[in-house]
Tab-separated table of C-alpha atoms and ligand atoms in Angstrom:
chain	number	residue	atom	x	y	z
D	1	UNK	CA	28.366	-3.248	-90.686
D	2	UNK	CA	26.372	-6.899	-90.162
D	3	UNK	CA	23.497	-5.597	-91.399
D	4	UNK	CA	21.683	-7.631	-94.455
D	5	UNK	CA	19.117	-8.526	-96.387
D	6	UNK	CA	18.039	-11.434	-94.910
D	7	UNK	CA	15.875	-13.914	-96.184
D	8	UNK	CA	14.237	-16.181	-93.497
D	9	UNK	CA	13.959	-19.839	-93.668
D	10	UNK	CA	11.545	-20.870	-90.921
D	11	UNK	CA	12.120	-24.437	-90.058
D	12	UNK	CA	9.112	-26.324	-87.928
D	13	UNK	CA	6.748	-23.467	-89.463
D	14	UNK	CA	2.779	-25.037	-88.326
D	15	UNK	CA	4.453	-25.372	-85.121
D	16	UNK	CA	3.764	-24.332	-82.046
D	17	UNK	CA	6.845	-21.786	-81.597
D	18	UNK	CA	6.769	-20.859	-85.413
D	19	UNK	CA	2.992	-20.463	-85.170
D	20	UNK	CA	2.712	-18.746	-81.656
D	21	UNK	CA	6.203	-16.617	-81.389
D	22	UNK	CA	7.586	-16.367	-84.532
D	23	UNK	CA	5.859	-15.079	-87.014
D	24	UNK	CA	3.994	-12.860	-85.249
D	25	UNK	CA	7.232	-11.752	-84.336
D	26	UNK	CA	8.020	-10.764	-87.974
D	27	UNK	CA	4.668	-9.634	-88.005
D	28	UNK	CA	5.153	-7.613	-85.886
D	29	UNK	CA	8.755	-5.672	-87.021
D	30	UNK	CA	6.373	-6.014	-90.688
D	31	UNK	CA	3.988	-3.592	-89.599
D	32	UNK	CA	6.536	-1.141	-87.501
D	33	UNK	CA	8.923	-0.973	-90.468
D	34	UNK	CA	11.805	-2.846	-89.353
D	35	UNK	CA	11.909	-5.144	-91.343
D	36	UNK	CA	13.198	-4.597	-94.573
D	37	UNK	CA	9.837	-4.137	-97.357
D	38	UNK	CA	11.636	-7.039	-99.802
D	39	UNK	CA	12.431	-9.496	-96.917
D	40	UNK	CA	10.724	-13.043	-98.096
D	41	UNK	CA	10.352	-15.629	-95.549
D	42	UNK	CA	10.019	-19.325	-96.518
D	43	UNK	CA	7.993	-21.654	-94.329
D	44	UNK	CA	9.582	-25.006	-93.887
D	45	UNK	CA	7.562	-28.318	-91.697
D	46	UNK	CA	6.474	-31.739	-92.865
D	47	UNK	CA	2.924	-31.166	-92.883
D	48	UNK	CA	1.488	-30.921	-96.599
D	49	UNK	CA	-0.377	-27.592	-97.010
D	50	UNK	CA	-1.755	-24.942	-99.640
D	51	UNK	CA	-0.911	-21.157	-99.706
D	52	UNK	CA	-4.580	-20.782	-97.237
D	53	UNK	CA	-3.588	-22.575	-94.709
D	54	UNK	CA	-0.449	-21.718	-94.688
D	55	UNK	CA	-1.795	-18.432	-93.921
D	56	UNK	CA	-3.894	-19.973	-91.349
D	57	UNK	CA	-0.523	-21.180	-89.586
D	58	UNK	CA	0.949	-17.820	-89.517
D	59	UNK	CA	-2.305	-15.716	-88.610
D	60	UNK	CA	-3.637	-18.016	-85.786
D	61	UNK	CA	-1.973	-15.512	-83.164
D	62	UNK	CA	-1.306	-12.704	-84.958
D	63	UNK	CA	-3.000	-9.534	-82.796
D	64	UNK	CA	-5.008	-7.251	-85.592
D	65	UNK	CA	-5.253	-3.720	-82.726
D	66	UNK	CA	-6.164	-1.495	-85.513
D	67	UNK	CA	-6.629	-0.198	-88.829
D	68	UNK	CA	-3.480	0.325	-89.788
D	69	UNK	CA	-2.335	-4.016	-89.131
D	70	UNK	CA	-5.782	-5.233	-90.788
D	71	UNK	CA	-4.060	-3.411	-94.003
D	72	UNK	CA	-0.265	-3.888	-93.272
D	73	UNK	CA	-1.786	-8.182	-93.247
D	74	UNK	CA	-2.382	-9.432	-96.945
D	75	UNK	CA	1.098	-7.586	-97.529
D	76	UNK	CA	2.953	-8.779	-95.023
D	77	UNK	CA	1.476	-12.677	-96.272
D	78	UNK	CA	2.531	-11.423	-99.751
D	79	UNK	CA	6.221	-12.053	-98.210
D	80	UNK	CA	5.682	-15.783	-97.216
D	81	UNK	CA	6.115	-18.755	-99.571
D	82	UNK	CA	5.438	-21.876	-98.051
D	83	UNK	CA	7.739	-25.545	-98.497
D	84	UNK	CA	6.714	-29.265	-97.094
D	85	UNK	CA	9.402	-31.753	-97.027
D	86	UNK	CA	11.540	-34.183	-94.232
D	87	UNK	CA	13.512	-32.795	-92.393
D	88	UNK	CA	16.671	-35.548	-92.946
D	89	UNK	CA	16.090	-35.714	-96.603
D	90	UNK	CA	18.537	-33.825	-98.865
D	91	UNK	CA	16.525	-33.253	-102.230
D	92	UNK	CA	14.097	-31.752	-99.855
D	93	UNK	CA	16.092	-29.198	-99.261
D	94	UNK	CA	17.562	-28.617	-102.589
D	95	UNK	CA	13.998	-28.502	-103.399
D	96	UNK	CA	14.259	-25.730	-100.281
D	97	UNK	CA	17.528	-24.268	-102.381
D	98	UNK	CA	15.782	-23.400	-105.449
D	99	UNK	CA	13.162	-21.199	-104.010
D	100	UNK	CA	15.935	-19.484	-101.705
D	101	UNK	CA	17.177	-18.515	-104.799
D	102	UNK	CA	14.822	-17.895	-106.578
D	103	UNK	CA	14.042	-15.512	-103.548
D	104	UNK	CA	17.085	-13.954	-102.749
D	105	UNK	CA	17.547	-13.242	-107.195
D	106	UNK	CA	14.156	-11.009	-106.587
D	107	UNK	CA	14.728	-9.526	-103.249
D	108	UNK	CA	19.183	-8.855	-104.197
D	109	UNK	CA	19.221	-10.631	-100.204
D	110	UNK	CA	22.590	-11.461	-98.898
D	111	UNK	CA	22.031	-13.662	-96.035
D	112	UNK	CA	19.947	-16.542	-95.186
D	113	UNK	CA	18.354	-16.055	-91.553
D	114	UNK	CA	17.195	-19.737	-89.870
D	115	UNK	CA	15.241	-19.903	-87.752
D	116	UNK	CA	14.922	-23.588	-86.600
D	117	UNK	CA	11.431	-23.494	-84.092
D	118	UNK	CA	11.676	-27.189	-84.023
D	119	UNK	CA	11.914	-30.162	-81.675
D	120	UNK	CA	14.963	-31.720	-80.365
D	121	UNK	CA	14.979	-34.679	-82.089
D	122	UNK	CA	15.335	-32.917	-85.025
D	123	UNK	CA	17.276	-30.242	-84.496
D	124	UNK	CA	21.063	-32.107	-86.318
D	125	UNK	CA	19.706	-33.619	-88.694
D	126	UNK	CA	18.008	-30.584	-89.990
D	127	UNK	CA	20.877	-28.517	-89.295
D	128	UNK	CA	22.823	-30.722	-91.067
D	129	UNK	CA	19.963	-30.700	-93.905
D	130	UNK	CA	20.962	-26.635	-94.060
D	131	UNK	CA	25.119	-27.460	-94.039
D	132	UNK	CA	24.464	-29.711	-97.193
D	133	UNK	CA	22.725	-27.775	-99.464
D	134	UNK	CA	21.215	-24.668	-98.090
D	135	UNK	CA	24.840	-23.345	-97.312
D	136	UNK	CA	26.649	-21.116	-99.494
D	137	UNK	CA	29.962	-19.173	-100.245
D	138	UNK	CA	29.412	-15.333	-100.307
D	139	UNK	CA	26.254	-15.897	-98.599
D	140	UNK	CA	26.095	-15.102	-94.627
D	141	UNK	CA	24.030	-17.800	-92.228
D	142	UNK	CA	22.706	-17.463	-89.467
D	143	UNK	CA	21.192	-20.070	-86.954
D	144	UNK	CA	18.684	-19.293	-84.551
D	145	UNK	CA	18.558	-22.161	-82.098
D	146	UNK	CA	16.460	-22.446	-78.836
D	147	UNK	CA	16.389	-24.054	-75.662
D	148	UNK	CA	16.313	-27.078	-74.679
D	149	UNK	CA	20.123	-26.907	-74.826
D	150	UNK	CA	20.057	-30.939	-74.158
D	151	UNK	CA	18.773	-32.513	-70.351
D	152	UNK	CA	22.502	-31.335	-68.580
D	153	UNK	CA	26.303	-30.488	-68.947
D	154	UNK	CA	27.002	-33.614	-71.144
D	155	UNK	CA	24.158	-33.851	-73.371
D	156	UNK	CA	24.487	-29.752	-74.110
D	157	UNK	CA	28.274	-30.134	-74.866
D	158	UNK	CA	27.216	-33.547	-77.092
D	159	UNK	CA	24.797	-31.171	-78.960
D	160	UNK	CA	27.152	-28.067	-78.675
D	161	UNK	CA	29.567	-30.360	-80.426
D	162	UNK	CA	27.899	-31.843	-82.991
D	163	UNK	CA	26.321	-27.781	-83.977
D	164	UNK	CA	29.783	-26.774	-84.131
D	165	UNK	CA	31.235	-29.055	-86.355
D	166	UNK	CA	28.677	-27.232	-88.699
D	167	UNK	CA	27.941	-23.858	-87.444
D	168	UNK	CA	30.249	-21.402	-85.791
D	169	UNK	CA	29.531	-19.662	-83.288
D	170	UNK	CA	29.088	-16.578	-85.181
D	171	UNK	CA	27.058	-18.484	-87.398
D	172	UNK	CA	24.230	-19.252	-84.513
D	173	UNK	CA	21.996	-17.259	-82.036
D	174	UNK	CA	21.005	-19.334	-79.189
D	175	UNK	CA	17.749	-17.879	-77.862
D	176	UNK	CA	16.853	-17.147	-74.140
D	177	UNK	CA	13.220	-14.823	-74.729
D	178	UNK	CA	14.103	-13.531	-71.437
D	179	UNK	CA	16.961	-11.161	-72.765
D	180	UNK	CA	14.376	-10.201	-75.438
D	181	UNK	CA	12.272	-8.342	-72.810
D	182	UNK	CA	12.035	-4.809	-72.127
D	183	UNK	CA	12.750	-4.417	-68.805
D	184	UNK	CA	15.836	-6.861	-68.700
D	185	UNK	CA	17.370	-4.906	-71.313
D	186	UNK	CA	17.309	-1.948	-69.157
D	187	UNK	CA	18.522	-3.233	-66.637
D	188	UNK	CA	22.333	-2.738	-67.948
D	189	UNK	CA	20.933	0.891	-68.259
D	190	UNK	CA	19.569	1.049	-64.777
D	191	UNK	CA	22.713	-0.022	-63.186
D	192	UNK	CA	25.874	0.990	-65.153
D	193	UNK	CA	23.779	4.392	-65.491
D	194	UNK	CA	23.191	5.728	-62.580
D	195	UNK	CA	25.583	6.487	-59.974
D	196	UNK	CA	22.867	6.144	-57.436
D	197	UNK	CA	22.840	2.861	-58.202
D	198	UNK	CA	25.982	1.848	-59.098
D	199	UNK	CA	27.818	2.920	-56.062
D	200	UNK	CA	25.409	0.339	-53.764
D	201	UNK	CA	25.168	-2.276	-55.907
D	202	UNK	CA	27.390	-5.061	-53.595
D	203	UNK	CA	27.750	-7.660	-50.699
D	204	UNK	CA	28.484	-3.774	-48.293
D	205	UNK	CA	24.712	-2.812	-49.198
D	206	UNK	CA	22.847	-5.695	-50.135
D	207	UNK	CA	21.908	-8.279	-47.989
D	208	UNK	CA	19.691	-10.618	-50.745
D	209	UNK	CA	18.897	-10.515	-53.903
D	210	UNK	CA	15.126	-12.535	-54.558
D	211	UNK	CA	14.390	-13.473	-58.356
D	212	UNK	CA	10.510	-14.894	-58.910
D	213	UNK	CA	9.185	-16.269	-61.697
D	214	UNK	CA	5.196	-16.974	-61.555
D	215	UNK	CA	2.618	-18.204	-64.330
D	216	UNK	CA	-0.867	-18.720	-63.744
D	217	UNK	CA	-1.171	-21.762	-65.864
D	218	UNK	CA	-0.148	-25.569	-65.094
D	219	UNK	CA	1.404	-27.296	-68.314
D	220	UNK	CA	-1.493	-26.979	-70.273
D	221	UNK	CA	-1.214	-29.866	-72.782
D	222	UNK	CA	2.625	-29.476	-72.506
D	223	UNK	CA	3.258	-31.911	-69.918
D	224	UNK	CA	4.522	-34.585	-72.544
D	225	UNK	CA	7.547	-32.188	-72.199
D	226	UNK	CA	7.038	-30.445	-69.820
D	227	UNK	CA	7.951	-33.871	-67.377
D	228	UNK	CA	11.121	-34.489	-69.286
D	229	UNK	CA	12.413	-30.952	-68.424
D	230	UNK	CA	10.617	-30.255	-64.974
D	231	UNK	CA	10.285	-26.010	-64.254
D	232	UNK	CA	14.207	-25.807	-63.540
D	233	UNK	CA	15.435	-26.738	-66.977
D	234	UNK	CA	12.450	-24.588	-67.818
D	235	UNK	CA	12.525	-21.439	-66.572
D	236	UNK	CA	15.224	-21.846	-64.265
D	237	UNK	CA	18.809	-22.140	-65.650
D	238	UNK	CA	17.849	-20.049	-67.832
D	239	UNK	CA	15.529	-17.004	-68.187
D	240	UNK	CA	16.465	-16.907	-64.556
D	241	UNK	CA	19.687	-17.155	-64.545
D	242	UNK	CA	20.621	-14.536	-67.539
D	243	UNK	CA	18.728	-12.304	-65.348
D	244	UNK	CA	21.063	-13.125	-62.308
D	245	UNK	CA	23.569	-12.445	-64.265
D	246	UNK	CA	22.634	-9.191	-65.547
D	247	UNK	CA	22.140	-7.912	-61.901
D	248	UNK	CA	25.386	-9.476	-61.834
D	249	UNK	CA	28.115	-9.177	-64.125
D	250	UNK	CA	30.753	-6.604	-63.700
D	251	UNK	CA	30.336	-2.814	-66.061
D	252	UNK	CA	31.472	-5.010	-69.188
D	253	UNK	CA	34.081	-2.451	-71.678
D	254	UNK	CA	31.077	-1.977	-74.091
D	255	UNK	CA	27.904	-2.401	-75.450
D	256	UNK	CA	29.040	-5.497	-77.798
D	257	UNK	CA	28.319	-8.473	-77.308
D	258	UNK	CA	31.745	-10.570	-76.812
D	259	UNK	CA	32.667	-7.385	-74.166
D	260	UNK	CA	29.299	-8.128	-72.323
D	261	UNK	CA	29.005	-12.164	-72.704
D	262	UNK	CA	32.847	-12.064	-71.510
D	263	UNK	CA	31.285	-10.445	-68.052
D	264	UNK	CA	28.169	-12.653	-68.155
D	265	UNK	CA	29.975	-15.632	-68.134
D	266	UNK	CA	32.810	-14.321	-65.946
D	267	UNK	CA	30.147	-14.529	-63.437
D	268	UNK	CA	28.728	-17.676	-63.990
D	269	UNK	CA	32.212	-18.976	-63.527
D	270	UNK	CA	32.135	-17.969	-59.807
D	271	UNK	CA	28.589	-19.802	-58.896
D	272	UNK	CA	29.157	-23.285	-57.381
D	273	UNK	CA	27.243	-26.128	-58.013
D	274	UNK	CA	23.849	-25.581	-55.474
D	275	UNK	CA	23.786	-27.271	-52.782
D	276	UNK	CA	21.317	-30.113	-51.922
D	277	UNK	CA	20.600	-28.240	-48.215
D	278	UNK	CA	19.172	-25.109	-51.365
D	279	UNK	CA	16.749	-25.931	-52.638
D	280	UNK	CA	12.821	-26.784	-52.296
D	281	UNK	CA	10.533	-27.738	-55.012
D	282	UNK	CA	7.182	-28.311	-55.663
D	283	UNK	CA	4.248	-30.151	-57.773
D	284	UNK	CA	1.210	-29.050	-58.352
D	285	UNK	CA	-2.076	-30.691	-56.814
D	286	UNK	CA	-5.571	-30.319	-58.109
D	287	UNK	CA	-7.301	-26.274	-57.078
D	288	UNK	CA	-9.249	-25.868	-53.821
D	289	UNK	CA	-12.653	-26.103	-55.201
D	290	UNK	CA	-11.403	-28.534	-57.624
D	291	UNK	CA	-11.619	-26.966	-60.800
D	292	UNK	CA	-8.609	-27.091	-62.005
D	293	UNK	CA	-6.260	-30.588	-62.439
D	294	UNK	CA	-3.095	-31.618	-60.824
D	295	UNK	CA	0.185	-32.262	-62.328
D	296	UNK	CA	-0.667	-36.430	-62.224
D	297	UNK	CA	-3.990	-35.239	-64.453
D	298	UNK	CA	-2.328	-34.762	-66.793
D	299	UNK	CA	-2.739	-37.961	-68.845
D	300	UNK	CA	0.684	-37.012	-71.174
D	301	UNK	CA	1.987	-36.648	-67.125
D	302	UNK	CA	3.481	-40.144	-66.384
D	303	UNK	CA	2.208	-41.742	-62.944
D	304	UNK	CA	3.420	-41.606	-60.282
D	305	UNK	CA	5.713	-38.744	-61.530
D	306	UNK	CA	8.315	-36.284	-59.603
D	307	UNK	CA	9.548	-33.884	-62.187
D	308	UNK	CA	8.759	-30.655	-60.237
D	309	UNK	CA	6.709	-27.769	-61.684
D	310	UNK	CA	7.877	-25.178	-59.172
D	311	UNK	CA	11.274	-24.480	-57.344
D	312	UNK	CA	13.428	-22.009	-55.586
D	313	UNK	CA	16.985	-22.455	-54.684
D	314	UNK	CA	20.141	-20.371	-53.682
D	315	UNK	CA	23.187	-19.385	-55.929
D	316	UNK	CA	26.441	-17.614	-54.550
D	317	UNK	CA	28.442	-15.977	-56.171
D	318	UNK	CA	31.903	-16.152	-54.451
D	319	UNK	CA	33.492	-12.405	-55.752
D	320	UNK	CA	34.694	-9.337	-54.879
D	321	UNK	CA	31.435	-7.742	-54.970
D	322	UNK	CA	29.024	-10.752	-54.301
D	323	UNK	CA	30.392	-13.203	-51.020
D	324	UNK	CA	28.275	-13.864	-49.278
D	325	UNK	CA	24.999	-12.236	-50.692
D	326	UNK	CA	22.863	-15.464	-51.474
D	327	UNK	CA	20.896	-14.860	-54.904
D	328	UNK	CA	16.913	-17.187	-54.038
D	329	UNK	CA	15.524	-17.908	-57.688
D	330	UNK	CA	11.970	-18.800	-57.346
D	331	UNK	CA	9.359	-20.413	-60.067
D	332	UNK	CA	6.494	-22.000	-60.789
D	333	UNK	CA	3.582	-22.834	-62.175
D	334	UNK	CA	-0.300	-23.026	-61.555
D	335	UNK	CA	0.259	-20.120	-59.140
D	336	UNK	CA	-2.090	-18.023	-57.910
D	337	UNK	CA	-1.160	-14.793	-59.896
D	338	UNK	CA	1.418	-14.268	-62.962
D	339	UNK	CA	4.604	-12.189	-62.107
D	340	UNK	CA	8.268	-12.239	-62.907
D	341	UNK	CA	10.199	-9.479	-60.867
D	342	UNK	CA	13.293	-8.978	-58.625
D	343	UNK	CA	13.722	-8.227	-55.822
D	344	UNK	CA	17.411	-6.299	-54.460
D	345	UNK	CA	17.171	-5.784	-50.664
D	346	UNK	CA	19.358	-4.190	-48.939
D	347	UNK	CA	21.075	-4.594	-44.819
D	348	UNK	CA	19.238	-2.928	-42.060
D	349	UNK	CA	20.452	0.321	-41.369
D	350	UNK	CA	23.105	1.090	-38.807
D	351	UNK	CA	21.982	3.470	-35.728
D	352	UNK	CA	18.944	2.890	-33.145
D	353	UNK	CA	17.532	7.046	-33.690
D	354	UNK	CA	14.879	5.557	-35.331
D	355	UNK	CA	12.439	1.854	-34.307
D	356	UNK	CA	10.196	0.634	-37.052
D	357	UNK	CA	12.139	0.790	-39.978
D	358	UNK	CA	12.101	-2.257	-42.949
D	359	UNK	CA	14.447	-2.430	-45.095
D	360	UNK	CA	14.747	-0.487	-48.493
D	361	UNK	CA	14.512	-2.325	-51.153
D	362	UNK	CA	15.088	-2.129	-55.101
D	363	UNK	CA	12.004	-4.340	-57.176
D	364	UNK	CA	11.845	-4.083	-60.875
D	365	UNK	CA	8.653	-5.953	-62.079
D	366	UNK	CA	9.280	-7.848	-66.045
D	367	UNK	CA	5.730	-8.717	-65.980
D	368	UNK	CA	3.075	-7.901	-66.080
D	369	UNK	CA	2.835	-4.236	-65.473
D	370	UNK	CA	6.763	-2.902	-65.621
D	371	UNK	CA	7.371	-1.278	-63.289
D	372	UNK	CA	11.503	0.170	-61.419
D	373	UNK	CA	10.119	0.863	-57.709
D	374	UNK	CA	12.565	1.901	-54.486
D	375	UNK	CA	11.043	1.099	-51.518
D	376	UNK	CA	12.609	4.194	-48.580
D	377	UNK	CA	11.823	5.319	-45.532
D	378	UNK	CA	10.334	8.386	-45.304
D	379	UNK	CA	8.716	10.355	-42.404
D	380	UNK	CA	4.606	10.367	-42.137
D	381	UNK	CA	3.267	13.839	-42.791
D	382	UNK	CA	2.355	15.748	-39.778
D	383	UNK	CA	3.685	16.860	-36.648
D	384	UNK	CA	5.745	13.670	-35.706
D	385	UNK	CA	8.512	12.139	-36.928
D	386	UNK	CA	7.369	8.330	-37.273
D	387	UNK	CA	8.745	6.994	-40.291
D	388	UNK	CA	6.144	5.014	-43.251
D	389	UNK	CA	7.411	3.045	-45.480
D	390	UNK	CA	6.753	4.234	-49.272
D	391	UNK	CA	7.633	3.961	-52.303
D	392	UNK	CA	9.556	5.858	-55.435
D	393	UNK	CA	7.482	4.345	-57.610
D	394	UNK	CA	8.535	4.707	-61.529
D	395	UNK	CA	5.457	2.375	-63.031
D	396	UNK	CA	6.074	2.109	-66.789
D	397	UNK	CA	2.469	3.206	-67.563
D	398	UNK	CA	2.548	5.930	-66.186
D	399	UNK	CA	4.890	7.684	-66.763
D	400	UNK	CA	5.173	6.335	-71.065
D	401	UNK	CA	2.017	8.047	-72.606
D	402	UNK	CA	0.722	5.264	-74.949
D	403	UNK	CA	3.749	2.468	-73.448
D	404	UNK	CA	3.993	-0.247	-76.046
D	405	UNK	CA	7.295	-2.714	-74.382
D	406	UNK	CA	8.163	-4.715	-77.675
D	407	UNK	CA	7.613	-8.828	-77.607
D	408	UNK	CA	10.895	-9.979	-76.464
D	409	UNK	CA	10.931	-12.045	-79.787
D	410	UNK	CA	10.805	-9.329	-81.931
D	411	UNK	CA	13.219	-7.311	-80.410
D	412	UNK	CA	15.439	-10.642	-80.339
D	413	UNK	CA	14.769	-11.561	-84.348
D	414	UNK	CA	15.537	-7.634	-85.267
D	415	UNK	CA	18.982	-8.295	-83.137
D	416	UNK	CA	19.697	-11.886	-85.508
D	417	UNK	CA	18.610	-9.597	-88.739
D	418	UNK	CA	21.227	-6.917	-87.495
D	419	UNK	CA	23.956	-9.472	-86.712
D	420	UNK	CA	24.115	-8.506	-83.176
D	421	UNK	CA	24.553	-11.290	-80.499
D	422	UNK	CA	24.986	-9.342	-77.481
D	423	UNK	CA	21.039	-10.510	-75.998
D	424	UNK	CA	21.849	-14.461	-77.752
D	425	UNK	CA	23.704	-16.714	-75.492
D	426	UNK	CA	27.127	-17.747	-75.826
D	427	UNK	CA	28.465	-21.632	-76.308
D	428	UNK	CA	30.906	-20.977	-73.156
D	429	UNK	CA	27.740	-18.632	-71.114
D	430	UNK	CA	25.686	-22.069	-71.646
D	431	UNK	CA	28.124	-24.358	-70.449
D	432	UNK	CA	28.847	-22.880	-67.458
D	433	UNK	CA	24.600	-23.023	-66.855
D	434	UNK	CA	24.535	-26.380	-67.531
D	435	UNK	CA	27.547	-26.713	-64.851
D	436	UNK	CA	26.041	-25.043	-61.482
D	437	UNK	CA	22.544	-26.833	-61.990
D	438	UNK	CA	23.523	-30.929	-63.878
D	439	UNK	CA	24.409	-31.607	-60.041
D	440	UNK	CA	20.978	-31.157	-58.313
D	441	UNK	CA	19.582	-31.429	-61.515
D	442	UNK	CA	20.524	-35.457	-61.387
D	443	UNK	CA	19.516	-35.527	-57.659
D	444	UNK	CA	16.316	-34.261	-58.409
D	445	UNK	CA	16.153	-36.847	-61.356
D	446	UNK	CA	17.404	-39.293	-59.512
D	447	UNK	CA	13.824	-39.412	-56.915
D	448	UNK	CA	15.984	-38.061	-53.641
D	449	UNK	CA	14.140	-34.923	-53.843
D	450	UNK	CA	10.389	-35.220	-53.114
D	451	UNK	CA	8.588	-32.300	-54.234
D	452	UNK	CA	6.519	-30.953	-51.737
D	453	UNK	CA	2.797	-30.925	-53.033
D	454	UNK	CA	0.526	-27.589	-53.056
D	455	UNK	CA	-2.362	-26.879	-54.795
D	456	UNK	CA	-3.397	-25.064	-58.044
D	457	UNK	CA	-3.614	-21.442	-57.578
D	458	UNK	CA	-1.956	-21.242	-54.286
D	459	UNK	CA	0.632	-19.366	-53.736
D	460	UNK	CA	3.818	-22.677	-53.627
D	461	UNK	CA	4.496	-25.029	-51.569
D	462	UNK	CA	4.363	-24.831	-47.503
D	463	UNK	CA	7.649	-24.436	-46.502
D	464	UNK	CA	8.800	-21.583	-49.105
D	465	UNK	CA	8.102	-18.390	-46.797
D	466	UNK	CA	11.099	-20.016	-44.388
D	467	UNK	CA	13.392	-21.350	-47.115
D	468	UNK	CA	13.856	-17.538	-48.405
D	469	UNK	CA	13.854	-16.244	-45.066
D	470	UNK	CA	16.565	-18.838	-43.825
D	471	UNK	CA	18.259	-16.916	-46.859
D	472	UNK	CA	18.204	-13.683	-45.234
D	473	UNK	CA	15.395	-12.418	-47.010
D	474	UNK	CA	12.866	-10.183	-44.161
D	475	UNK	CA	9.375	-8.772	-44.697
D	476	UNK	CA	8.352	-5.822	-44.151
D	477	UNK	CA	6.407	-5.503	-40.650
D	478	UNK	CA	5.295	-2.076	-42.509
D	479	UNK	CA	4.391	-4.260	-45.672
E	1	BG6	C1	9.064	-20.692	-71.551
E	1	BG6	C2	8.857	-22.413	-71.378
E	1	BG6	O1	10.940	-20.744	-72.655
E	1	BG6	O2	8.515	-19.441	-71.280
E	1	BG6	C3	7.044	-21.317	-70.792
E	1	BG6	O3	9.140	-23.032	-71.324
E	1	BG6	C4	6.993	-20.635	-70.543
E	1	BG6	O4	7.139	-23.165	-69.300
E	1	BG6	C5	7.399	-19.517	-70.876
E	1	BG6	O5	5.859	-20.692	-69.277
E	1	BG6	C6	7.401	-17.912	-69.658
E	1	BG6	O6	7.656	-17.048	-70.372
E	1	BG6	P1	6.672	-15.322	-70.807
E	1	BG6	O7	7.251	-14.873	-71.937
E	1	BG6	O8	5.258	-15.711	-70.790
E	1	BG6	O9	6.866	-15.293	-69.543
């Protein structure tokens, strides 16, 4: 059993990730009784602050919806303490060690979960300090880390090597928060627990697959970070590729972490690097009404930057199941709507019995308004034999009463507390992911591919419709 009572240490406790995601998720787990009430949470960061100021950071993004929430919050805050210190000073980490030992003694915790909510620049120095000062024989150590895992294959390997010299793969939990999303976790069940999906899930029946991520917001103050990375590193190489692997992988032997991840790595290894002709990029400009700024208007973005804020790419999986089926990934910021969805489009039916047929589609809406729906041809009710495209619709809000979709971070932190790696990215998986994207990223970084401008709030750059049509996607004329 890998379940241990953990002391949680949040490094970078006053930063964006910790306040927006980590603490609200820990609170969510606490109030729903998933967090052992004996758990102690220690925040660590460089800023000197008293307990009240620290609590201000913790509660900043916690939403209190019910009376129970309001009652739970002060009890949760009692579990939290704060300590300031530098990220590279052994003596500060020794003070932290004393604090950890003190709370361990009181709670009886047998594991330590270090949550690295930190910028990549201090990552290795903190990991080193932890290894030297807070790594204790007989106590289980777990380290949660989050992207960016390097900029390309080379830098990712360097990071993996440096981290690997300090901690074992068993101790490392690489977060891709999309793996904690309800509908992403549903993919395994949809695919492997339904014979009607399982038997058509291949190149004989499927024409193309689209995975789309759209956001309405621009870089909104994160321009400095974003500009170095661009949308492909920010969203596509991780979140969308993870969705792709879950859609495309062979059934794992079991739900065990290594069985699942073995299959995910295998499918990634069948994908050759993206070809130059299979990518289209864009960058947003001012909105049509002039109210929303363009990407280059962000003061933290260097003048003349060619960093893409939109990208569409097509990947191919060269194995028996998928050869010839385009997987079209699209993502962008500052678009007309916020939506993540998977669209699996089937081939045409053979024969000429009917005219005006649309293709079948399975659509999995990851967010918002989680749903699975299947587009089928149906007889239009009445005396004729007219066909009409219709939806078999499983919308979560109508299918499940008072459905509460857990936050992705709640799901993943709970997994890490339980020592379950199945929804975390393994080192070889990350390596395979970078292999697919590194050559095209280098081409883009060199400025060889010009991003096509698109207005803030629009549907994206011109040419996207043609791009997806070129790869076989057919918009239904009955839609
Ligand atoms: C993050 C990206 O990983 O995912 C952000 O860095 C993006 O740029 C975010 O906005 C999207 O996550 P979600 O859960 O809001 O869809």
